[in-house]
Coordinates of C-alpha atoms in Angstrom, one line a residue:
X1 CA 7.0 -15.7 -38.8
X2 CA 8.4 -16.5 -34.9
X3 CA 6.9 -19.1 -33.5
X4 CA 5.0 -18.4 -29.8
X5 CA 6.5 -18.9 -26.9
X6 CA 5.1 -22.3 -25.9
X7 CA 3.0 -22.5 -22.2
X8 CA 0.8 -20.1 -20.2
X9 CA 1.4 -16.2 -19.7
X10 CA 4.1 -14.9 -17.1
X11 CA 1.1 -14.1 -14.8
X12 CA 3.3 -13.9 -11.8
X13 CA 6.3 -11.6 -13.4
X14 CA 3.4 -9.3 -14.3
X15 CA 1.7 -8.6 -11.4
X16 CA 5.1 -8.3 -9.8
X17 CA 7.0 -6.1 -12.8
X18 CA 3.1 -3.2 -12.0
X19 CA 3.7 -3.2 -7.8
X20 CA 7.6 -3.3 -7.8
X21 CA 8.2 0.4 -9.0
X22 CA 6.5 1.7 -5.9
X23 CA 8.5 -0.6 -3.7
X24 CA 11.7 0.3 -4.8
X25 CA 11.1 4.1 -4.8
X26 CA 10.2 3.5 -0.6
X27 CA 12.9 0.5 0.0
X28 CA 15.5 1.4 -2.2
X29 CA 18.2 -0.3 0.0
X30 CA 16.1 -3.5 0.5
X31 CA 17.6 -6.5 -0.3
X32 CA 16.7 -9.3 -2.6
X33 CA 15.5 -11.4 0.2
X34 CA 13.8 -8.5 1.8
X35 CA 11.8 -7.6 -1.5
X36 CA 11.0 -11.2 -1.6
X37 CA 9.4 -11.5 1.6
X38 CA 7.6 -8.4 1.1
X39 CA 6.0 -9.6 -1.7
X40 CA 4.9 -12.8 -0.3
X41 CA 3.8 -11.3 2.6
X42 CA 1.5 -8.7 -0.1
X43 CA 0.4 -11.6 -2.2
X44 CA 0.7 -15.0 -0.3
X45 CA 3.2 -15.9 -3.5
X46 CA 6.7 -17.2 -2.9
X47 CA 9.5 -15.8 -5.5
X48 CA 12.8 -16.9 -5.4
X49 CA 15.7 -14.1 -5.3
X50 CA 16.6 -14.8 -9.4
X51 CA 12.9 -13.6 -10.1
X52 CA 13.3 -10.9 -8.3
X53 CA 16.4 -9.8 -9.6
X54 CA 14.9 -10.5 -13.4
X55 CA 11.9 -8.4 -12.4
X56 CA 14.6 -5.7 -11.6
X57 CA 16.1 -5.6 -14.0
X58 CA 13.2 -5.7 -16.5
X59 CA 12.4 -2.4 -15.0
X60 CA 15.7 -0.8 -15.9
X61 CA 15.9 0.3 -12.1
X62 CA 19.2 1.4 -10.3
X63 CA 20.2 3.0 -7.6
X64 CA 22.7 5.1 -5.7
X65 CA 25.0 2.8 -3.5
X66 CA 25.6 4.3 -0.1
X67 CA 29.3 4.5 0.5

């Protein structure tokens, strides 16, 4: 049998993996920054721009690019 994944839940990556579909439905051409410092300005939590872009892509999310 696997072993578990040693140390406490992802308790930040969850909460931000349930709010970030709405965001990126509104703010589709946010940047990473931008999504950062809307979510630290929502929860008071500071993510760095590689969690953000995990949390993304977790989600399966793309987008059009403007041309």
């Amino acid at each position: 049998a696997p072993k578990p994944i040693p140390g406490p839940p992802a308790i930040k990556r969850d909460a931000l993996l349930e709010a970030l579909p709405a965001r990126l439905a509104e703010q589709a051409d946010a940047t990473l920054e931008q999504h950062c410092s809307w979510w630290q300005d929502r929860t008071g939590v500071v993510v760095s721009t590689a969690t953000m872009s995990r949390a993304i892509t977790a989600l399966a999310w793309t987008r059009k690019k403007r041309r």
